[in-house]
């Protein structure tokens, strides 16, 4: 099964996906990797670090693997796990200084 942004939005909802995009775009996701149909990584948010990810068995059978309070208390797919999945399909985000130098190379 292919992991897409649309599918992630479908399983997590628009609010969690909005925050997940921000986390992924800001470089808060670290060590994101896909292993088969599972994704795992670390997410830094609000001074805390969460181990997050998804165990994907099928398009409708997905287990959230996050240490955040939302995941633990409500058993919901959270923004941290969605952000990790986004990072695996988008690739790593460069820190701002590196991104600027890559955009405007010095000759």
mmCIF file of N, CA and C in Angstrom:
data_model
loop_
_atom_site.group_PDB
_atom_site.id
_atom_site.type_symbol
_atom_site.label_atom_id
_atom_site.label_comp_id
_atom_site.label_asym_id
_atom_site.label_seq_id
_atom_site.Cartn_x
_atom_site.Cartn_y
_atom_site.Cartn_z
ATOM 1 N N UNK A 1 0.829 -1.183 0.000
ATOM 2 C CA UNK A 1 0.000 0.000 0.000
ATOM 3 C C UNK A 1 0.878 1.253 0.000
ATOM 4 N N UNK A 2 0.529 2.200 -0.833
ATOM 5 C CA UNK A 2 1.286 3.452 -0.917
ATOM 6 C C UNK A 2 0.775 4.450 0.127
ATOM 7 N N UNK A 3 1.704 5.051 0.850
ATOM 8 C CA UNK A 3 1.355 6.084 1.822
ATOM 9 C C UNK A 3 1.347 7.420 1.098
ATOM 10 N N UNK A 4 0.196 8.099 1.132
ATOM 11 C CA UNK A 4 0.063 9.407 0.487
ATOM 12 C C UNK A 4 -0.426 10.433 1.498
ATOM 13 N N UNK A 5 -0.239 11.712 1.167
ATOM 14 C CA UNK A 5 -0.750 12.769 2.046
ATOM 15 C C UNK A 5 -2.270 12.716 2.153
ATOM 16 N N UNK A 6 -2.945 12.400 1.065
ATOM 17 C CA UNK A 6 -4.402 12.315 1.088
ATOM 18 C C UNK A 6 -4.853 11.225 2.052
ATOM 19 N N UNK A 7 -4.234 10.049 1.963
ATOM 20 C CA UNK A 7 -4.604 8.944 2.843
ATOM 21 C C UNK A 7 -4.324 9.297 4.304
ATOM 22 N N UNK A 8 -3.190 9.937 4.574
ATOM 23 C CA UNK A 8 -2.884 10.351 5.940
ATOM 24 C C UNK A 8 -3.943 11.307 6.476
ATOM 25 N N UNK A 9 -4.395 12.228 5.632
ATOM 26 C CA UNK A 9 -5.469 13.132 6.032
ATOM 27 C C UNK A 9 -6.768 12.399 6.305
ATOM 28 N N UNK A 10 -7.042 11.378 5.514
ATOM 29 C CA UNK A 10 -8.257 10.582 5.709
ATOM 30 C C UNK A 10 -8.235 9.840 7.046
ATOM 31 N N UNK A 11 -7.090 9.262 7.412
ATOM 32 C CA UNK A 11 -7.053 8.477 8.650
ATOM 33 C C UNK A 11 -6.886 9.338 9.894
ATOM 34 N N UNK A 12 -6.292 10.533 9.744
ATOM 35 C CA UNK A 12 -6.019 11.369 10.910
ATOM 36 C C UNK A 12 -6.942 12.553 11.098
ATOM 37 N N UNK A 13 -7.603 12.972 10.024
ATOM 38 C CA UNK A 13 -8.456 14.149 10.113
ATOM 39 C C UNK A 13 -7.691 15.423 9.793
ATOM 40 N N UNK A 14 -8.426 16.442 9.381
ATOM 41 C CA UNK A 14 -7.780 17.666 8.895
ATOM 42 C C UNK A 14 -7.032 18.425 9.983
ATOM 43 N N UNK A 15 -7.553 18.432 11.227
ATOM 44 C CA UNK A 15 -6.879 19.187 12.283
ATOM 45 C C UNK A 15 -5.520 18.582 12.622
ATOM 46 N N UNK A 16 -5.474 17.269 12.804
ATOM 47 C CA UNK A 16 -4.203 16.613 13.098
ATOM 48 C C UNK A 16 -3.251 16.748 11.917
ATOM 49 N N UNK A 17 -3.795 16.679 10.707
ATOM 50 C CA UNK A 17 -2.953 16.781 9.508
ATOM 51 C C UNK A 17 -2.364 18.185 9.368
ATOM 52 N N UNK A 18 -3.121 19.194 9.734
ATOM 53 C CA UNK A 18 -2.617 20.573 9.666
ATOM 54 C C UNK A 18 -1.399 20.742 10.581
ATOM 55 N N UNK A 19 -1.502 20.242 11.796
ATOM 56 C CA UNK A 19 -0.375 20.321 12.725
ATOM 57 C C UNK A 19 0.775 19.442 12.255
ATOM 58 N N UNK A 20 0.462 18.266 11.713
ATOM 59 C CA UNK A 20 1.496 17.357 11.206
ATOM 60 C C UNK A 20 2.297 18.010 10.087
ATOM 61 N N UNK A 21 1.634 18.719 9.192
ATOM 62 C CA UNK A 21 2.347 19.412 8.110
ATOM 63 C C UNK A 21 3.306 20.456 8.679
ATOM 64 N N UNK A 22 2.833 21.194 9.671
ATOM 65 C CA UNK A 22 3.686 22.208 10.302
ATOM 66 C C UNK A 22 4.909 21.549 10.950
ATOM 67 N N UNK A 23 4.694 20.456 11.682
ATOM 68 C CA UNK A 23 5.804 19.752 12.329
ATOM 69 C C UNK A 23 6.810 19.241 11.295
ATOM 70 N N UNK A 24 6.307 18.625 10.237
ATOM 71 C CA UNK A 24 7.188 18.084 9.200
ATOM 72 C C UNK A 24 7.932 19.207 8.479
ATOM 73 N N UNK A 25 7.241 20.289 8.161
ATOM 74 C CA UNK A 25 7.854 21.402 7.427
ATOM 75 C C UNK A 25 8.872 22.172 8.261
ATOM 76 N N UNK A 26 8.694 22.180 9.581
ATOM 77 C CA UNK A 26 9.582 22.962 10.443
ATOM 78 C C UNK A 26 10.823 22.186 10.880
ATOM 79 N N UNK A 27 10.931 20.925 10.484
ATOM 80 C CA UNK A 27 12.096 20.129 10.854
ATOM 81 C C UNK A 27 11.999 19.497 12.228
ATOM 82 N N UNK A 28 10.798 19.421 12.790
ATOM 83 C CA UNK A 28 10.617 18.838 14.124
ATOM 84 C C UNK A 28 10.723 17.312 14.121
ATOM 85 N N UNK A 29 10.664 16.702 12.944
ATOM 86 C CA UNK A 29 10.734 15.241 12.841
ATOM 87 C C UNK A 29 12.190 14.819 12.646
ATOM 88 N N UNK A 30 12.628 13.862 13.458
ATOM 89 C CA UNK A 30 14.002 13.384 13.428
ATOM 90 C C UNK A 30 14.007 11.865 13.222
ATOM 91 N N UNK A 31 14.958 11.392 12.441
ATOM 92 C CA UNK A 31 15.157 9.950 12.244
ATOM 93 C C UNK A 31 13.920 9.227 11.719
ATOM 94 N N UNK A 32 13.167 9.845 10.854
ATOM 95 C CA UNK A 32 11.989 9.192 10.285
ATOM 96 C C UNK A 32 12.428 8.140 9.282
ATOM 97 N N UNK A 33 11.865 6.951 9.408
ATOM 98 C CA UNK A 33 12.195 5.895 8.455
ATOM 99 C C UNK A 33 11.011 4.955 8.284
ATOM 100 N N UNK A 34 10.917 4.414 7.086
ATOM 101 C CA UNK A 34 9.897 3.422 6.773
ATOM 102 C C UNK A 34 10.549 2.053 6.792
ATOM 103 N N UNK A 35 9.903 1.132 7.444
ATOM 104 C CA UNK A 35 10.365 -0.252 7.502
ATOM 105 C C UNK A 35 9.195 -1.123 7.093
ATOM 106 N N UNK A 36 9.176 -1.542 5.832
ATOM 107 C CA UNK A 36 8.011 -2.265 5.321
ATOM 108 C C UNK A 36 6.819 -1.322 5.292
ATOM 109 N N UNK A 37 5.754 -1.695 5.918
ATOM 110 C CA UNK A 37 4.566 -0.833 5.991
ATOM 111 C C UNK A 37 4.495 -0.085 7.315
ATOM 112 N N UNK A 38 5.582 -0.055 8.063
ATOM 113 C CA UNK A 38 5.623 0.696 9.312
ATOM 114 C C UNK A 38 6.494 1.920 9.137
ATOM 115 N N UNK A 39 6.134 2.994 9.816
ATOM 116 C CA UNK A 39 6.966 4.194 9.843
ATOM 117 C C UNK A 39 7.225 4.546 11.298
ATOM 118 N N UNK A 40 8.451 4.993 11.568
ATOM 119 C CA UNK A 40 8.837 5.359 12.935
ATOM 120 C C UNK A 40 9.774 6.551 12.900
ATOM 121 N N UNK A 41 9.738 7.339 13.966
ATOM 122 C CA UNK A 41 10.641 8.463 14.090
ATOM 123 C C UNK A 41 10.425 9.172 15.409
ATOM 124 N N UNK A 42 11.099 10.291 15.570
ATOM 125 C CA UNK A 42 10.986 11.116 16.769
ATOM 126 C C UNK A 42 10.465 12.480 16.366
ATOM 127 N N UNK A 43 9.636 13.065 17.231
ATOM 128 C CA UNK A 43 9.074 14.389 16.951
ATOM 129 C C UNK A 43 9.296 15.278 18.161
ATOM 130 N N UNK A 44 9.900 16.444 17.920
ATOM 131 C CA UNK A 44 10.107 17.443 18.968
ATOM 132 C C UNK A 44 8.978 18.464 18.895
ATOM 133 N N UNK A 45 8.289 18.635 20.023
ATOM 134 C CA UNK A 45 7.199 19.615 20.065
ATOM 135 C C UNK A 45 7.044 20.130 21.488
ATOM 136 N N UNK A 46 7.037 21.440 21.630
ATOM 137 C CA UNK A 46 6.807 22.052 22.936
ATOM 138 C C UNK A 46 7.796 21.636 24.003
ATOM 139 N N UNK A 47 9.058 21.465 23.622
ATOM 140 C CA UNK A 47 10.073 21.078 24.587
ATOM 141 C C UNK A 47 10.068 19.603 24.949
ATOM 142 N N UNK A 48 9.234 18.828 24.298
ATOM 143 C CA UNK A 48 9.175 17.387 24.556
ATOM 144 C C UNK A 48 9.484 16.631 23.280
ATOM 145 N N UNK A 49 9.942 15.400 23.443
ATOM 146 C CA UNK A 49 10.238 14.535 22.301
ATOM 147 C C UNK A 49 9.365 13.291 22.408
ATOM 148 N N UNK A 50 8.667 13.002 21.318
ATOM 149 C CA UNK A 50 7.789 11.842 21.274
ATOM 150 C C UNK A 50 8.310 10.815 20.273
ATOM 151 N N UNK A 51 8.308 9.556 20.679
ATOM 152 C CA UNK A 51 8.572 8.458 19.752
ATOM 153 C C UNK A 51 7.235 8.169 19.079
ATOM 154 N N UNK A 52 7.201 8.278 17.751
ATOM 155 C CA UNK A 52 5.926 8.177 17.049
ATOM 156 C C UNK A 52 6.053 7.320 15.800
ATOM 157 N N UNK A 53 4.906 6.894 15.297
ATOM 158 C CA UNK A 53 4.889 6.129 14.063
ATOM 159 C C UNK A 53 3.550 5.458 13.841
ATOM 160 N N UNK A 54 3.480 4.719 12.766
ATOM 161 C CA UNK A 54 2.267 3.995 12.403
ATOM 162 C C UNK A 54 2.625 2.564 12.023
ATOM 163 N N UNK A 55 1.811 1.611 12.482
ATOM 164 C CA UNK A 55 1.896 0.223 12.032
ATOM 165 C C UNK A 55 0.714 0.034 11.080
ATOM 166 N N UNK A 56 1.018 -0.092 9.804
ATOM 167 C CA UNK A 56 -0.022 -0.118 8.767
ATOM 168 C C UNK A 56 -0.238 -1.552 8.301
ATOM 169 N N UNK A 57 -1.418 -2.069 8.580
ATOM 170 C CA UNK A 57 -1.762 -3.426 8.144
ATOM 171 C C UNK A 57 -2.563 -3.398 6.846
ATOM 172 N N UNK A 58 -3.400 -2.367 6.700
ATOM 173 C CA UNK A 58 -4.179 -2.142 5.476
ATOM 174 C C UNK A 58 -4.632 -0.693 5.501
ATOM 175 N N UNK A 59 -5.327 -0.251 4.449
ATOM 176 C CA UNK A 59 -5.781 1.143 4.377
ATOM 177 C C UNK A 59 -6.716 1.502 5.527
ATOM 178 N N UNK A 60 -7.410 0.527 6.077
ATOM 179 C CA UNK A 60 -8.354 0.809 7.156
ATOM 180 C C UNK A 60 -7.936 0.210 8.504
ATOM 181 N N UNK A 61 -6.777 -0.433 8.565
ATOM 182 C CA UNK A 61 -6.286 -1.040 9.804
ATOM 183 C C UNK A 61 -4.903 -0.471 10.104
ATOM 184 N N UNK A 62 -4.897 0.597 10.920
ATOM 185 C CA UNK A 62 -3.670 1.324 11.223
ATOM 186 C C UNK A 62 -3.573 1.508 12.732
ATOM 187 N N UNK A 63 -2.417 1.178 13.277
ATOM 188 C CA UNK A 63 -2.197 1.369 14.710
ATOM 189 C C UNK A 63 -1.269 2.556 14.915
ATOM 190 N N UNK A 64 -1.683 3.472 15.790
ATOM 191 C CA UNK A 64 -0.877 4.632 16.134
ATOM 192 C C UNK A 64 0.155 4.221 17.178
ATOM 193 N N UNK A 65 1.405 4.592 16.968
ATOM 194 C CA UNK A 65 2.489 4.217 17.872
ATOM 195 C C UNK A 65 3.168 5.468 18.418
ATOM 196 N N UNK A 66 2.471 6.222 19.235
ATOM 197 C CA UNK A 66 3.042 7.468 19.745
ATOM 198 C C UNK A 66 2.965 7.504 21.261
ATOM 199 N N UNK A 67 3.949 8.164 21.861
ATOM 200 C CA UNK A 67 4.009 8.274 23.313
ATOM 201 C C UNK A 67 3.328 9.536 23.846
ATOM 202 N N UNK A 68 2.670 10.314 22.975
ATOM 203 C CA UNK A 68 2.038 11.565 23.415
ATOM 204 C C UNK A 68 0.758 11.290 24.210
ATOM 205 N N UNK A 69 0.319 12.258 25.016
ATOM 206 C CA UNK A 69 -0.900 12.089 25.814
ATOM 207 C C UNK A 69 -2.163 11.843 24.973
ATOM 208 N N UNK A 70 -2.280 12.497 23.819
ATOM 209 C CA UNK A 70 -3.460 12.303 22.970
ATOM 210 C C UNK A 70 -3.570 10.856 22.528
ATOM 211 N N UNK A 71 -2.471 10.307 22.097
ATOM 212 C CA UNK A 71 -2.457 8.923 21.636
ATOM 213 C C UNK A 71 -2.764 7.959 22.775
ATOM 214 N N UNK A 72 -2.140 8.181 23.913
ATOM 215 C CA UNK A 72 -2.316 7.274 25.045
ATOM 216 C C UNK A 72 -3.710 7.365 25.659
ATOM 217 N N UNK A 73 -4.243 8.567 25.800
ATOM 218 C CA UNK A 73 -5.536 8.740 26.472
ATOM 219 C C UNK A 73 -6.720 8.439 25.566
ATOM 220 N N UNK A 74 -6.610 8.811 24.293
ATOM 221 C CA UNK A 74 -7.764 8.705 23.397
ATOM 222 C C UNK A 74 -7.632 7.634 22.327
ATOM 223 N N UNK A 75 -6.466 7.026 22.232
ATOM 224 C CA UNK A 75 -6.219 6.000 21.199
ATOM 225 C C UNK A 75 -6.531 6.512 19.791
ATOM 226 N N UNK A 76 -6.176 7.772 19.557
ATOM 227 C CA UNK A 76 -6.405 8.383 18.248
ATOM 228 C C UNK A 76 -5.092 8.485 17.491
ATOM 229 N N UNK A 77 -5.192 8.542 16.171
ATOM 230 C CA UNK A 77 -4.004 8.812 15.365
ATOM 231 C C UNK A 77 -3.678 10.292 15.555
ATOM 232 N N UNK A 78 -2.461 10.553 16.001
ATOM 233 C CA UNK A 78 -2.083 11.915 16.380
ATOM 234 C C UNK A 78 -1.228 12.596 15.319
ATOM 235 N N UNK A 79 -1.024 13.883 15.520
ATOM 236 C CA UNK A 79 -0.231 14.689 14.593
ATOM 237 C C UNK A 79 1.224 14.256 14.542
ATOM 238 N N UNK A 80 1.738 13.687 15.623
ATOM 239 C CA UNK A 80 3.142 13.267 15.642
ATOM 240 C C UNK A 80 3.376 12.091 14.696
ATOM 241 N N UNK A 81 2.497 11.103 14.762
ATOM 242 C CA UNK A 81 2.632 9.946 13.869
ATOM 243 C C UNK A 81 2.400 10.338 12.418
ATOM 244 N N UNK A 82 1.459 11.240 12.184
ATOM 245 C CA UNK A 82 1.225 11.728 10.823
ATOM 246 C C UNK A 82 2.445 12.495 10.312
ATOM 247 N N UNK A 83 3.072 13.283 11.186
ATOM 248 C CA UNK A 83 4.262 14.049 10.793
ATOM 249 C C UNK A 83 5.415 13.119 10.427
ATOM 250 N N UNK A 84 5.578 12.034 11.179
ATOM 251 C CA UNK A 84 6.624 11.059 10.863
ATOM 252 C C UNK A 84 6.356 10.445 9.492
ATOM 253 N N UNK A 85 5.115 10.061 9.240
ATOM 254 C CA UNK A 85 4.767 9.477 7.941
ATOM 255 C C UNK A 85 5.002 10.485 6.815
ATOM 256 N N UNK A 86 4.627 11.739 7.031
ATOM 257 C CA UNK A 86 4.884 12.784 6.029
ATOM 258 C C UNK A 86 6.376 12.913 5.752
ATOM 259 N N UNK A 87 7.174 12.901 6.793
ATOM 260 C CA UNK A 87 8.626 13.038 6.627
ATOM 261 C C UNK A 87 9.206 11.881 5.824
ATOM 262 N N UNK A 88 8.633 10.693 5.965
ATOM 263 C CA UNK A 88 9.163 9.562 5.202
ATOM 264 C C UNK A 88 8.817 9.663 3.722
ATOM 265 N N UNK A 89 7.680 10.271 3.388
ATOM 266 C CA UNK A 89 7.341 10.380 1.965
ATOM 267 C C UNK A 89 7.904 11.649 1.332
ATOM 268 N N UNK A 90 8.145 12.682 2.123
ATOM 269 C CA UNK A 90 8.683 13.936 1.593
ATOM 270 C C UNK A 90 10.197 13.986 1.592
ATOM 271 N N UNK A 91 10.826 13.286 2.515
ATOM 272 C CA UNK A 91 12.271 13.364 2.669
ATOM 273 C C UNK A 91 12.625 14.357 3.761
ATOM 274 N N UNK A 92 13.900 14.419 4.145
ATOM 275 C CA UNK A 92 14.325 15.282 5.245
ATOM 276 C C UNK A 92 14.207 16.765 4.893
ATOM 277 N N UNK A 93 13.968 17.560 5.923
ATOM 278 C CA UNK A 93 13.892 19.011 5.773
ATOM 279 C C UNK A 93 15.242 19.587 6.161
ATOM 280 N N UNK A 94 15.802 20.438 5.302
ATOM 281 C CA UNK A 94 17.073 21.091 5.609
ATOM 282 C C UNK A 94 16.862 22.198 6.627
ATOM 283 N N UNK A 95 17.804 22.372 7.569
ATOM 284 C CA UNK A 95 17.735 23.544 8.435
ATOM 285 C C UNK A 95 17.750 24.805 7.578
ATOM 286 N N UNK A 96 17.186 25.892 8.066
ATOM 287 C CA UNK A 96 17.028 27.107 7.259
ATOM 288 C C UNK A 96 18.333 27.612 6.659
ATOM 289 N N UNK A 97 19.425 27.607 7.403
ATOM 290 C CA UNK A 97 20.701 28.100 6.875
ATOM 291 C C UNK A 97 21.180 27.231 5.709
ATOM 292 N N UNK A 98 21.047 25.900 5.839
ATOM 293 C CA UNK A 98 21.447 25.009 4.748
ATOM 294 C C UNK A 98 20.548 25.174 3.538
ATOM 295 N N UNK A 99 19.254 25.363 3.780
ATOM 296 C CA UNK A 99 18.313 25.524 2.676
ATOM 297 C C UNK A 99 18.635 26.790 1.886
ATOM 298 N N UNK A 100 18.992 27.877 2.593
ATOM 299 C CA UNK A 100 19.337 29.128 1.910
ATOM 300 C C UNK A 100 20.594 28.969 1.078
ATOM 301 N N UNK A 101 21.615 28.294 1.626
ATOM 302 C CA UNK A 101 22.858 28.148 0.873
ATOM 303 C C UNK A 101 22.662 27.202 -0.312
ATOM 304 N N UNK A 102 21.776 26.235 -0.208
ATOM 305 C CA UNK A 102 21.492 25.349 -1.334
ATOM 306 C C UNK A 102 20.726 26.088 -2.415
ATOM 307 N N UNK A 103 19.885 27.043 -1.998
ATOM 308 C CA UNK A 103 19.089 27.809 -2.945
ATOM 309 C C UNK A 103 19.944 28.868 -3.640
ATOM 310 N N UNK A 104 20.887 29.441 -2.922
ATOM 311 C CA UNK A 104 21.754 30.490 -3.456
ATOM 312 C C UNK A 104 23.220 30.082 -3.264
ATOM 313 N N UNK A 105 23.717 29.180 -4.097
ATOM 314 C CA UNK A 105 25.091 28.693 -3.924
ATOM 315 C C UNK A 105 26.113 29.820 -4.085
ATOM 316 N N UNK A 106 27.142 29.720 -3.276
ATOM 317 C CA UNK A 106 28.233 30.684 -3.353
ATOM 318 C C UNK A 106 29.247 30.181 -4.375
ATOM 319 N N UNK A 107 29.656 31.061 -5.318
ATOM 320 C CA UNK A 107 30.626 30.614 -6.314
ATOM 321 C C UNK A 107 31.984 31.171 -6.048
#
